[in-house]
Coordinates of C-alpha atoms in Angstrom, one line a residue:
M86 CA 94.1 91.5 12.8
T87 CA 94.8 90.1 16.3
R88 CA 94.8 92.3 19.3
S89 CA 98.5 91.7 19.8
L90 CA 99.3 92.8 16.2
V91 CA 97.2 95.9 16.6
V92 CA 99.2 96.9 19.7
L93 CA 102.4 96.0 17.8
V94 CA 101.5 98.2 14.8
S95 CA 100.8 101.1 17.2
W96 CA 104.1 100.6 18.9
V97 CA 105.9 100.6 15.5
L98 CA 104.3 103.8 14.5
L99 CA 105.0 105.5 17.8
V100 CA 108.6 104.5 18.4
G101 CA 109.9 103.2 15.0
G102 CA 110.9 106.5 13.6
A103 CA 110.4 107.6 10.0
R104 CA 113.2 105.6 8.4
A105 CA 112.5 102.4 10.4
Q106 CA 108.7 102.6 10.1
S107 CA 108.4 101.0 6.7
P108 CA 110.4 97.8 7.2
R109 CA 108.9 97.3 10.6
A110 CA 105.4 97.7 9.2
S111 CA 106.2 95.2 6.5
E112 CA 107.4 92.7 9.1
V113 CA 104.2 93.2 11.0
S114 CA 102.3 92.6 7.8
A115 CA 104.2 89.4 7.2
A116 CA 103.6 88.3 10.8
K117 CA 99.9 88.8 10.4
T118 CA 99.9 85.9 7.9
L119 CA 101.1 83.4 10.6
A120 CA 98.0 81.4 11.6
A121 CA 97.0 78.4 13.6
D122 CA 95.6 76.5 10.6
K123 CA 98.9 76.7 8.8
L124 CA 100.8 75.4 11.8
R125 CA 98.3 72.6 12.3
A126 CA 98.7 71.5 8.6
H127 CA 102.4 71.0 9.0
I128 CA 102.0 69.2 12.4
D129 CA 99.3 67.0 10.9
F130 CA 101.7 65.6 8.4
L131 CA 104.9 65.5 10.5
A132 CA 103.2 63.8 13.4
S133 CA 101.1 61.4 11.3
D134 CA 101.4 57.6 11.8
L135 CA 102.8 57.4 8.3
L136 CA 106.1 58.8 9.5
E137 CA 106.3 56.2 12.3
G138 CA 107.7 58.6 14.9
R139 CA 110.5 60.1 12.7
G140 CA 113.2 57.9 14.3
P141 CA 116.7 58.7 13.0
G142 CA 117.7 56.8 9.9
T143 CA 114.2 55.4 9.3
R144 CA 111.8 55.7 6.4
G145 CA 109.9 58.3 8.4
D146 CA 113.1 60.3 8.8
A147 CA 113.7 60.2 5.0
L148 CA 110.1 61.3 4.4
T149 CA 110.6 64.2 6.8
Q150 CA 113.7 65.3 5.1
L151 CA 112.0 65.2 1.7
Y152 CA 109.0 67.2 3.1
L153 CA 111.2 69.9 4.5
S154 CA 113.6 70.2 1.6
T155 CA 110.7 70.5 -0.9
R156 CA 109.0 73.1 1.3
F157 CA 112.2 75.1 1.4
Q158 CA 112.5 74.8 -2.4
E159 CA 108.8 75.9 -2.8
L160 CA 109.5 79.0 -0.7
G161 CA 112.4 79.9 -2.9
L162 CA 115.1 79.4 -0.3
R163 CA 118.5 78.5 -1.6
P164 CA 120.2 75.2 -0.7
G165 CA 122.0 75.9 2.6
A166 CA 124.2 72.9 3.2
P167 CA 128.0 73.5 3.3
E168 CA 128.6 71.3 0.2
G169 CA 125.5 72.4 -1.7
G170 CA 121.9 71.0 -1.6
Y171 CA 119.3 71.2 1.1
L172 CA 120.6 68.1 3.0
Q173 CA 123.6 68.0 5.2
P174 CA 124.0 64.2 5.6
F175 CA 125.9 62.6 8.4
E176 CA 126.3 59.1 9.8
L177 CA 124.9 57.8 13.1
V178 CA 126.0 54.6 14.9
G179 CA 122.9 52.9 16.2
V180 CA 123.5 50.4 19.1
T181 CA 120.7 48.2 20.4
G182 CA 121.8 46.5 23.7
H183 CA 120.4 43.4 25.3
P184 CA 121.5 43.9 28.9
D185 CA 122.1 41.2 31.5
T186 CA 121.0 42.0 35.0
M187 CA 123.1 44.4 36.9
T188 CA 124.7 42.7 39.9
F189 CA 126.4 44.5 42.8
R190 CA 128.5 42.6 45.3
A191 CA 130.0 43.4 48.7
G192 CA 131.9 40.5 50.1
T193 CA 129.5 37.6 49.9
D194 CA 126.3 39.7 49.7
T195 CA 124.8 40.6 46.4
A196 CA 122.0 42.7 45.0
A197 CA 120.6 42.1 41.5
L198 CA 118.8 44.9 39.8
A199 CA 116.1 44.3 37.2
F200 CA 116.4 46.1 33.9
G201 CA 113.6 48.6 33.5
A202 CA 112.3 48.5 37.0
D203 CA 115.5 49.2 38.9
F204 CA 118.1 50.3 36.3
I205 CA 118.4 51.5 32.7
A206 CA 121.7 51.2 30.9
S207 CA 123.1 51.3 27.4
S208 CA 126.4 50.5 25.8
G209 CA 128.8 53.4 25.8
H210 CA 130.5 52.4 22.6
S211 CA 129.7 50.6 19.4
S212 CA 131.2 47.2 19.7
E213 CA 129.3 43.8 19.7
R214 CA 129.9 43.4 23.4
S215 CA 130.3 45.8 26.3
E216 CA 130.6 44.8 29.9
L217 CA 131.6 45.6 33.4
K218 CA 133.4 42.7 35.2
A219 CA 133.5 43.2 39.0
S220 CA 134.2 46.9 38.4
P221 CA 134.8 48.8 41.7
L222 CA 132.0 51.2 42.5
V223 CA 133.0 54.7 43.5
F224 CA 130.7 57.5 44.7
V225 CA 131.9 60.8 43.2
G226 CA 129.2 63.1 44.4
Y227 CA 128.0 65.4 41.5
G228 CA 131.0 64.4 39.3
I229 CA 131.9 68.1 38.7
Q230 CA 135.2 69.8 38.0
A231 CA 134.6 73.6 38.0
P232 CA 137.8 75.6 38.6
E233 CA 135.8 78.9 38.7
Y234 CA 134.0 77.6 41.8
Q235 CA 137.1 76.0 43.3
W236 CA 135.2 72.7 43.0
D237 CA 136.6 69.2 42.2
D238 CA 134.7 66.1 43.1
F239 CA 137.4 63.8 41.9
K240 CA 140.3 65.1 44.1
G241 CA 142.9 63.3 42.0
M242 CA 141.7 59.8 42.7
D243 CA 142.7 57.2 40.1
L244 CA 139.3 56.2 38.7
R245 CA 140.6 54.2 35.7
G246 CA 138.6 51.0 35.1
K247 CA 136.1 51.9 37.9
T248 CA 132.4 52.6 37.7
L249 CA 131.3 56.0 39.0
L250 CA 128.0 56.5 40.8
I251 CA 127.0 60.1 40.3
L252 CA 124.3 62.4 41.6
N253 CA 122.2 64.1 39.0
N254 CA 121.9 67.9 39.2
D255 CA 124.5 70.2 40.7
P256 CA 124.8 71.6 44.3
E257 CA 121.9 74.1 44.8
D258 CA 121.8 75.1 48.4
D259 CA 124.2 78.0 48.1
P260 CA 123.1 80.8 45.7
A261 CA 126.7 81.8 45.1
L262 CA 127.6 78.3 43.8
F263 CA 126.4 76.9 40.4
G264 CA 123.5 79.4 40.1
G265 CA 121.8 78.1 43.3
K266 CA 118.5 76.6 42.2
T267 CA 119.2 77.3 38.6
R268 CA 120.8 74.3 37.0
L269 CA 123.9 74.8 34.9
W270 CA 125.5 72.4 32.4
Y271 CA 127.3 70.9 35.3
G272 CA 124.0 69.3 36.4
R273 CA 123.2 67.6 33.1
W274 CA 123.6 63.9 32.4
D275 CA 125.7 64.4 29.3
Y276 CA 128.3 66.5 31.2
K277 CA 128.6 63.8 33.8
Y278 CA 129.1 61.0 31.4
E279 CA 131.7 63.1 29.6
Q280 CA 133.5 63.7 32.9
A281 CA 133.5 60.0 33.7
R282 CA 135.0 59.3 30.3
K283 CA 137.8 61.8 30.9
Q284 CA 138.6 60.2 34.2
G285 CA 139.1 56.9 32.4
A286 CA 136.2 55.2 34.1
A287 CA 134.8 52.0 32.7
G288 CA 131.2 52.9 33.5
A289 CA 129.0 55.7 34.9
I290 CA 125.7 55.4 36.7
L291 CA 123.4 58.3 37.5
L292 CA 121.1 58.3 40.5
H293 CA 117.7 59.2 39.3
T294 CA 115.1 61.1 41.2
T295 CA 112.3 63.0 39.6
P296 CA 113.3 66.4 41.2
S297 CA 116.9 66.1 40.2
A298 CA 116.2 64.9 36.7
G299 CA 113.2 67.1 36.0
Y300 CA 111.2 64.2 34.7
P301 CA 109.9 60.8 36.0
W302 CA 111.5 57.4 35.7
Q303 CA 109.3 56.5 32.7
V304 CA 111.0 59.2 30.6
V305 CA 114.4 57.5 31.4
R306 CA 112.8 54.2 30.3
T307 CA 111.5 55.5 27.0
S308 CA 114.5 57.6 26.1
W309 CA 117.2 55.1 27.0
T310 CA 115.8 51.8 25.8
G311 CA 115.8 50.6 22.2
E312 CA 118.3 51.7 19.7
Q313 CA 120.6 54.4 20.9
F314 CA 122.5 56.7 18.6
E315 CA 125.8 58.5 18.6
L316 CA 128.2 60.1 16.2
P317 CA 131.0 57.8 15.0
A318 CA 134.0 57.9 17.2
P319 CA 137.0 59.7 15.8
A320 CA 139.8 57.6 14.5
G321 CA 141.3 55.7 17.4
G322 CA 138.8 57.1 19.9
E323 CA 136.5 54.1 20.4
G324 CA 138.6 52.7 23.3
E325 CA 138.3 56.0 25.2
R326 CA 134.5 55.6 25.6
L327 CA 132.6 54.3 28.6
Q328 CA 131.6 50.6 28.5
V329 CA 128.3 51.3 30.2
R330 CA 126.2 54.4 30.8
G331 CA 123.3 53.8 33.2
W332 CA 120.7 55.1 35.6
T333 CA 119.4 53.6 38.8
T334 CA 116.3 54.4 40.8
E335 CA 116.6 55.9 44.2
E336 CA 115.1 52.9 45.9
A337 CA 117.4 50.5 44.1
T338 CA 120.5 52.6 44.9
R339 CA 119.6 52.5 48.6
R340 CA 119.6 48.7 48.4
V341 CA 123.0 48.8 46.8
F342 CA 124.5 51.1 49.4
Q343 CA 123.1 49.0 52.2
L344 CA 125.2 46.1 51.0
A345 CA 128.3 47.7 52.4
G346 CA 126.7 49.6 55.2
H347 CA 126.7 53.1 53.5
D348 CA 124.1 55.7 54.2
L349 CA 122.9 57.2 50.9
D350 CA 121.5 60.3 52.5
A351 CA 124.6 61.0 54.5
L352 CA 126.8 60.7 51.4
R353 CA 124.5 63.0 49.4
L354 CA 124.7 65.6 52.1
A355 CA 128.5 65.4 52.1
A356 CA 128.6 65.8 48.3
N357 CA 127.3 69.4 48.7
R358 CA 130.6 70.5 50.2
R359 CA 133.8 71.6 48.5
D360 CA 135.9 69.2 50.7
F361 CA 133.9 66.2 49.6
Q362 CA 136.2 63.2 48.8
P363 CA 135.3 60.4 46.5
V364 CA 134.2 57.3 48.4
A365 CA 135.2 53.8 47.3
L366 CA 132.1 51.9 48.4
G367 CA 133.7 48.4 48.7
I368 CA 131.2 47.2 46.1
T369 CA 131.7 45.8 42.7
V370 CA 129.3 46.0 39.8
S371 CA 128.9 43.5 36.9
T372 CA 126.8 43.7 33.8
G373 CA 127.1 43.3 30.1
F374 CA 125.4 43.8 26.8
D375 CA 125.3 41.9 23.6
N376 CA 124.9 44.7 21.1
Q377 CA 123.5 44.9 17.6
V378 CA 125.4 47.7 15.9
R379 CA 124.5 49.3 12.6
R380 CA 125.3 52.5 10.9
R381 CA 122.5 54.8 9.7
A382 CA 122.3 57.9 7.6
T383 CA 120.4 60.9 8.6
A384 CA 120.6 64.6 7.6
N385 CA 120.0 68.1 8.7
V386 CA 117.9 70.1 6.3
L387 CA 119.1 73.6 5.5
G388 CA 117.6 76.5 3.5
L389 CA 119.1 79.9 3.0
L390 CA 117.5 83.3 2.4
P391 CA 120.5 85.5 1.2
G392 CA 120.8 88.9 2.8
S393 CA 120.4 92.2 1.0
D394 CA 123.3 94.1 2.5
P395 CA 126.6 93.5 0.6
A396 CA 128.6 93.5 3.9
L397 CA 126.2 92.0 6.4
A398 CA 124.9 89.3 4.1
R399 CA 128.0 87.2 5.0
E400 CA 126.5 87.0 8.5
V401 CA 123.4 84.9 9.3
V402 CA 120.6 84.6 11.8
L403 CA 120.2 80.9 12.4
Y404 CA 116.8 79.4 13.1
T405 CA 116.7 75.8 14.3
A406 CA 114.1 73.2 15.2
H407 CA 114.7 69.4 15.5
H408 CA 112.8 67.3 13.1
D409 CA 113.3 63.9 14.7
H410 CA 111.5 62.0 17.5
L411 CA 111.7 58.6 19.1
G412 CA 110.4 56.3 16.3
L413 CA 108.6 53.1 17.3
K414 CA 108.2 51.6 20.7
A415 CA 110.4 48.5 20.8
D416 CA 108.5 46.7 23.5
A417 CA 104.9 47.6 22.6
K418 CA 102.3 44.9 23.4
P419 CA 99.8 43.7 20.7
G420 CA 97.2 46.3 20.1
E421 CA 99.2 49.0 22.0
D422 CA 100.0 52.3 20.4
A423 CA 103.6 51.9 19.3
I424 CA 104.3 55.2 17.5
Y425 CA 106.0 58.1 19.2
N426 CA 104.3 60.7 17.0
G427 CA 106.0 63.7 18.6
A428 CA 103.4 66.3 17.7
V429 CA 104.5 68.8 20.3
D430 CA 108.1 67.5 20.5
N431 CA 108.9 68.6 17.9
A432 CA 106.6 68.6 14.9
S433 CA 105.3 71.9 16.3
G434 CA 108.7 73.5 16.3
V435 CA 109.4 72.4 12.7
A436 CA 106.0 73.8 11.7
A437 CA 107.1 77.1 13.3
L438 CA 110.4 77.0 11.4
L439 CA 108.5 76.5 8.1
E440 CA 106.1 79.3 8.8
V441 CA 108.8 81.7 9.9
A442 CA 110.6 81.0 6.7
R443 CA 107.5 81.7 4.7
A444 CA 107.0 85.0 6.5
F445 CA 110.5 86.1 5.6
T446 CA 109.8 85.4 2.0
L447 CA 106.9 87.8 2.1
L448 CA 109.0 90.8 2.9
P449 CA 109.4 93.2 0.0
Q450 CA 113.2 93.0 0.5
A451 CA 115.3 90.4 2.2
P452 CA 116.9 91.5 5.6
A453 CA 120.4 92.9 5.6
R454 CA 121.8 89.7 7.1
S455 CA 121.1 86.3 5.6
I456 CA 118.7 83.9 7.3
L457 CA 119.6 80.2 7.6
F458 CA 116.8 77.8 8.5
A459 CA 118.0 74.5 9.9
A460 CA 115.8 71.5 10.7
V461 CA 118.2 69.4 12.6
A462 CA 118.3 65.6 13.2
A463 CA 118.8 63.3 16.2
E464 CA 118.1 65.9 18.9
E465 CA 116.5 63.2 21.1
Q466 CA 119.7 61.2 21.0
G467 CA 121.8 63.9 22.6
L468 CA 121.6 67.0 20.3
L469 CA 123.6 65.1 17.7
G470 CA 122.3 66.9 14.6
S471 CA 122.8 70.4 16.0
G472 CA 126.2 69.3 17.3
Y473 CA 127.2 68.1 13.9
L474 CA 126.0 71.4 12.3
A475 CA 127.8 73.4 15.0
E476 CA 131.0 71.7 14.0
H477 CA 130.3 71.9 10.2
L478 CA 128.7 75.3 9.8
P479 CA 128.5 76.8 6.2
M480 CA 130.3 79.8 7.6
P481 CA 132.6 80.6 10.6
A482 CA 130.8 80.6 13.9
G483 CA 131.8 84.3 14.3
R484 CA 129.6 85.1 11.4
V485 CA 126.5 83.6 13.0
A486 CA 124.9 86.6 14.6
A487 CA 122.4 84.6 16.7
N488 CA 120.6 81.3 17.0
I489 CA 116.8 81.2 17.6
N490 CA 115.7 77.7 18.6
M491 CA 112.1 76.4 18.5
D492 CA 111.3 73.3 20.5
G493 CA 107.7 72.6 21.4
L494 CA 104.9 75.1 20.9
N495 CA 102.1 76.0 23.2
I496 CA 99.0 73.8 22.7
H497 CA 96.8 75.1 25.4
G498 CA 95.7 78.6 24.3
R499 CA 96.8 82.3 24.7
T500 CA 98.9 83.5 27.6
R501 CA 99.6 86.8 29.2
D502 CA 103.2 86.0 29.5
V503 CA 106.2 84.5 27.7
T504 CA 108.8 82.3 29.5
V505 CA 112.4 83.0 28.4
I506 CA 114.8 80.1 29.1
G507 CA 118.2 81.6 29.9
L508 CA 116.9 85.1 30.6
G509 CA 119.8 87.4 31.6
K510 CA 122.4 85.7 29.5
S511 CA 122.6 87.9 26.4
S512 CA 121.7 91.2 24.8
L513 CA 118.9 89.4 23.0
D514 CA 116.8 89.9 26.1
K515 CA 116.2 93.6 25.3
P516 CA 114.6 93.3 21.8
L517 CA 112.7 90.2 22.8
T518 CA 111.3 91.9 25.9
A519 CA 110.2 94.9 23.9
L520 CA 108.4 92.7 21.3
V521 CA 106.7 90.8 24.0
R522 CA 105.5 93.9 25.7
A523 CA 104.3 95.3 22.4
Q524 CA 102.0 92.2 22.2
G525 CA 100.5 93.3 25.6
R526 CA 102.3 90.4 27.4
G527 CA 105.0 90.2 30.0
V528 CA 108.4 88.3 30.1
K529 CA 109.1 85.8 32.9
P530 CA 112.3 83.9 33.5
D531 CA 112.4 80.1 33.4
Q532 CA 109.7 78.9 35.9
L533 CA 111.6 75.7 36.4
P534 CA 115.2 76.8 36.6
D535 CA 116.3 73.6 38.4
R536 CA 115.6 71.5 35.3
G537 CA 118.3 73.0 33.1
F538 CA 116.1 73.5 30.0
F539 CA 118.7 75.8 28.4
Y540 CA 121.1 72.8 28.1
R541 CA 118.5 70.4 26.9
S542 CA 117.7 71.6 23.4
D543 CA 119.6 72.5 20.3
Q544 CA 120.6 76.0 21.2
F545 CA 123.1 74.6 23.6
S546 CA 125.2 73.2 20.7
F547 CA 125.6 76.7 19.2
A548 CA 126.0 78.4 22.6
K549 CA 129.1 76.2 23.2
K550 CA 130.5 77.7 20.0
G551 CA 129.9 81.1 21.4
I552 CA 126.9 82.0 19.2
P553 CA 124.3 84.1 21.2
T554 CA 121.1 82.1 21.4
V555 CA 117.5 82.6 22.5
Y556 CA 115.0 79.9 23.5
F557 CA 111.6 80.8 24.8
S558 CA 108.3 79.2 25.3
S559 CA 104.7 80.0 26.3
G560 CA 104.0 81.3 29.7
V561 CA 101.8 79.8 32.3
D562 CA 99.3 82.6 32.9
F563 CA 96.6 81.5 30.5
I564 CA 93.8 83.9 29.4
G565 CA 90.4 82.7 30.7
R566 CA 91.9 80.2 33.0
P567 CA 92.2 80.3 36.8
A568 CA 95.5 80.9 38.6
G569 CA 97.7 77.8 38.6
W570 CA 95.9 76.2 35.6
G571 CA 98.9 76.6 33.3
K572 CA 101.4 75.1 35.7
A573 CA 99.0 72.2 36.3
R574 CA 98.5 71.6 32.6
R575 CA 102.3 71.6 32.0
E576 CA 102.9 69.1 34.8
L577 CA 100.1 66.9 33.5
W578 CA 101.5 66.9 30.0
E579 CA 105.0 66.1 31.1
R580 CA 103.8 63.3 33.3
E581 CA 101.4 61.7 30.8
H582 CA 102.6 62.7 27.3
Y583 CA 106.3 63.8 27.2
H584 CA 108.2 61.2 25.2
Q585 CA 105.1 59.0 25.1
P586 CA 103.0 57.7 22.2
S587 CA 100.2 60.0 23.4
D588 CA 102.1 63.1 22.2
E589 CA 99.6 63.5 19.3
L590 CA 97.6 66.3 17.7
G591 CA 94.0 66.2 18.8
P592 CA 90.8 68.3 18.6
E593 CA 91.6 69.8 22.0
T594 CA 94.9 71.2 20.7
N595 CA 94.7 75.0 20.8
L596 CA 97.3 76.8 18.8
E597 CA 96.1 80.4 19.2
G598 CA 98.8 81.1 21.8
A599 CA 101.4 79.3 19.6
V600 CA 100.6 81.8 16.8
E601 CA 101.6 84.7 19.0
D602 CA 104.8 83.0 20.0
V603 CA 105.7 82.2 16.4
Q604 CA 105.2 85.9 15.6
L605 CA 107.8 86.7 18.2
F606 CA 110.2 84.2 16.7
F607 CA 109.8 85.9 13.3
L608 CA 109.9 89.5 14.5
L609 CA 112.9 88.9 16.8
G610 CA 114.9 87.3 14.0
A611 CA 113.9 90.1 11.6
Q612 CA 115.1 92.7 14.0
V613 CA 118.4 91.0 14.6
A614 CA 118.8 90.6 10.8
R615 CA 118.5 94.3 10.1
T616 CA 120.3 95.7 13.2
R617 CA 124.0 96.5 12.4
E618 CA 125.3 95.7 15.9
P619 CA 125.1 91.9 16.4
P620 CA 123.9 90.4 19.7
R621 CA 126.4 89.5 22.4
W622 CA 126.6 87.5 25.6
N623 CA 126.4 89.5 28.8
P624 CA 129.8 90.1 30.4
G625 CA 130.9 87.1 32.5
D626 CA 128.5 84.7 30.9
E627 CA 129.8 81.1 30.5
F628 CA 129.6 81.4 26.7
E629 CA 131.2 84.8 26.4
A630 CA 134.8 83.4 26.1
P631 CA 134.1 81.2 23.0
R632 CA 132.3 84.1 21.3
L633 CA 135.3 86.4 21.8
R634 CA 137.6 83.7 20.5
S635 CA 135.5 83.2 17.3
L636 CA 135.4 86.9 16.7
E637 CA 139.1 87.3 17.2
L638 CA 139.6 84.4 14.7
L639 CA 137.7 86.4 12.2
K640 CA 139.7 89.5 12.8
S641 CA 143.0 87.6 12.5
G642 CA 141.9 86.1 9.2
G643 CA 141.9 82.6 10.6
A644 CA 138.2 82.1 9.5
Q645 CA 136.8 83.6 6.4

C-alpha cells in the first residue's frame, strides 16, 4: 500500500464515523488497485502510431471509439448514449483552406504577410471559397462586452462587413476588473470570435503574443493549420459566420499599424480603459481561401454505472476525458515524424477515465448516484464533442451533480501538491481539499491564472450549462527535486512537446504521481456520488445563474 493510501485509511478510520467507515474503506481498497502499469498500458495503445494521432473522423478515431466501447462493455458498464449504445455519433464539418497571402493596404502603401511566419488563418464557414475583399480594419481592443463590469469595447459602432483586430487576453491591471491576472472566458479566443460574429463582422484577427496566449506561436501554427472542424451550422445560420478567423504575430501587426501611422503600444494601453473607443485604422485587409469541405462522422463514447439509490440514481456524476488529438502533420517533410501521438494530451486522461471506471466496478455496491463515463471527441477543435454532449445529455443538466474532467496526467513523478484549476468557484473545493490533505499533500490554486486553463478544456462546456465542475492537475513541488524544477519541466514540455509529434510515451515517463492524482479523481467522484447534498457553485460565480435555472426547470416539471 502506498504511503498516501496508508494516510487515507487512517483518516477514514478516524473521521469517517461508524456508518460511513465501511463504504469509505471499500473505496480506498478500490483506489489501491489503481497503478502506473495499468495507466501505461492504455496510453501505449491510444498513443501508438497505429492510431495515427486520433484525428477526428479518421481510422484512428474509429479504432479509439472501438477500444473504449469494448472496454466499457468488458467492465460491465451499460450503454450510456441518449439513444442507446455506447456511441453518441455526431457530424463534423472539416474545412481545409489554402490561403492566399494576407494583404493590408493604407492608401498606396501595402504590407503582405506570409502564411505561417506572419499570420495563420482559417475559413470561418464551410463553403468552397471564403474571402475578405478590401475589408476595413478596425481595432476593437479586447473585443469584450461585459455589463457586470460596465465594459463595452464596441460602443455601438457599426462593424458589419469589417474585419476586427482584437487583443488576446482581458484587461489585467486592475484586480477589481476581470479577475485581475486571472483570465476569464472574456480573454479566450473562442469568446472573441463569437463576439465578432455577433457584431456582423466579416473577419476577426487576434494579435498573438506568448504571454497573452499562454503558448508560443508554434502552437498556433500546429493547431490552426490543416483540416479544421466545426459542428454543422444550424439551418440558415451559415451566412452569419465569419469569413475568416486569423492570428497575426506581434512583429507583423506592428508593420501593419505603421502603414497608417498608428502606434500599437499606445492603442494597447488605451484598450485597458473603460472609455476606449474602437479605432478605424484607415487600413483594408484582403485575403481568401479555396476550401476543401467534407463532412466526417465522429462520436463520444459513453458508459453508465447505474446508481443504487432509487431516488438519487436519476442523478449522475459525469467523468470526462477527450479521446481525440491532432492526427497527422499535413506539411511533414520526408522522414519527419508526422504523427501527433498525443500521449499526455490526452491518451493519459482517457487512461485515467478507464481506470476510474474499473475502480468503481470493484465496489461491493454501486454508489447512490449513477456514474456516467464520457470519452468525448474533437476537444482539440474547440471542445466540440463536450459541447455536443452538453447540448444532448441523456438526462437534464439539473440532474448532473458534477463533472470531473481529466485532461493530461503528470508524467514527471510524485508531488507534494495538487493544482486545482478554478479553485474557489464551487463547493467541490472542500471535499477535494480534504482528500488531498489525507494523501499528505497540499492544494494550490492555478499557478498560471493568466492562461485561462479553466476555459480551455471540456469542463467548460458543462460549466456553461450550470453543472458544477472540477479540473485539477499535478502540482509543481516534486519530491526529490530542487525548488523550481517542476515549473521548469512544465515550461519545457509546453515549449517542446505541447501539440507536437514529440508528445509520446517514453522510458523516462514517470506515472507514480499520476497514480495519486487518479486516486483523487476516483475518491472525489465516489464521495459526490454518495453524498445526498449535491455540489453547488459559490454565490456570485459566473456559472451560478445557469445552475439555478436548470434546477428551477426540474422543479417546474419542464425537464424530467
